[in-house]
Amino acid sequence: MAARDPVKTARNRKISEMTDQLRGLLPKVLKETGIEKESSLNALIGGKAADFIDLHHEVILSADAYVNLYLKGFKASLSPKGFLPNNHRRNFEIIKKSKAAQEYVVIFLRRSYLKHYDELVRVRPNLDDSEIWIGQNNADYGLFITPRFNKAQGTWENDRSEIRHFPKLYWTIGHILESGLVVNGDPDKIEFPDASSYLTFFKNVLVRASASPHEKEIAKRYVAYVNSAPEPERVPLLIPEYRYDGRLPKHKYRLDFTIIDPYTMDKVGYELSPWSTHGYLSKLKGLTQEKINEMAKDNFEKEMEKHRSFFKKHDIFALIYTDKQLAAIDTVFDDMRKYLHPVDKVVQLDFDLMDSFFK
């Protein structure tokens, strides 16, 4: 049996204490507001959180911040005085006439924050970045967070309302075990029962299709790294062949590998650029030096445009490795390794410490 998390235990104790406080206030609140029952009162408060707070993008680090965001959103939603009142204005007037109700609202919101603490303190992918398409033409796969198949349109999409509840670290081995991969137009997901099965697919299907010996060497090292990790599911994905234009059948660019930090959503790309595929010029017989230089310049401009485009559209800064670095492939993987062990910099609230510090 897994050991209990003392931080969660202390948090649950706080939640229980707040529930007792709310129950103590409840009779007076119902009497003063005219609201008939507890469930109606709680729905009036809790059911509006998504209206008042951007629960997908906001990273909320304290109960005070949560209450503040809620009240600011509540205030902004009120219909102006003198106009036909909207539901928010009516609810406001109900709560305004009862001091007990106002106290109830604040305690309720603080409790809601603690109940959803793990979801609210972590950075979540921007909705526009919540799906990634990888692979080459006619061999592309979608990596979503909460994939569901839209039968009417015959396409995959995220269940956006569930993204913040996703139980795994985003863009990690655990993520792909939870979500699987999808193929556009096909309602059947490609699922992986464990890390080993995904790593086999990664190495023998996703990377093998590129035909790059350097990518294959990197893939071998990544597989070994994940297999030796104490918690493989928490290792960030080494995402191969990140497609610039997403699910579009024809696209301009791909990045060889990309890693996304599951705590910050920062992205770093890796482009393995040997001269033989990224610089070599053939069929030069009969060409002038001026023409050759023009062709070389054009190649260079296209390569740099690719990296600028990825940065502008996807916020991915790509590191470029040429023949000199690729000759020592271990050093290339060493550069990747530090991004494969990200650190959660959010300080977890220690409720036991706060309660006992001055006792």
CSV table of C-alpha atoms in Angstrom, one decimal, residues 173 177 192-202 223 226-227 232:
chain,number,residue,atom,x,y,z
A,173,ILE,CA,5.6,9.3,-21.0
A,177,LEU,CA,0.1,6.3,-21.9
A,192,PHE,CA,0.1,1.8,-25.2
A,193,PRO,CA,-0.3,-0.3,-22.0
A,194,ASP,CA,3.1,0.6,-20.6
A,195,ALA,CA,6.3,2.7,-21.2
A,196,SER,CA,8.0,-0.2,-22.9
A,197,SER,CA,5.4,-0.6,-25.6
A,198,TYR,CA,5.5,3.1,-26.4
A,199,LEU,CA,9.3,3.2,-26.5
A,200,THR,CA,9.2,0.3,-29.0
A,201,PHE,CA,6.8,2.3,-31.2
A,202,PHE,CA,8.8,5.4,-30.8
A,223,VAL,CA,15.0,4.6,-24.7
A,226,VAL,CA,13.6,6.2,-19.8
A,227,ASN,CA,14.1,2.6,-19.0
A,232,PRO,CA,9.6,6.6,-16.3
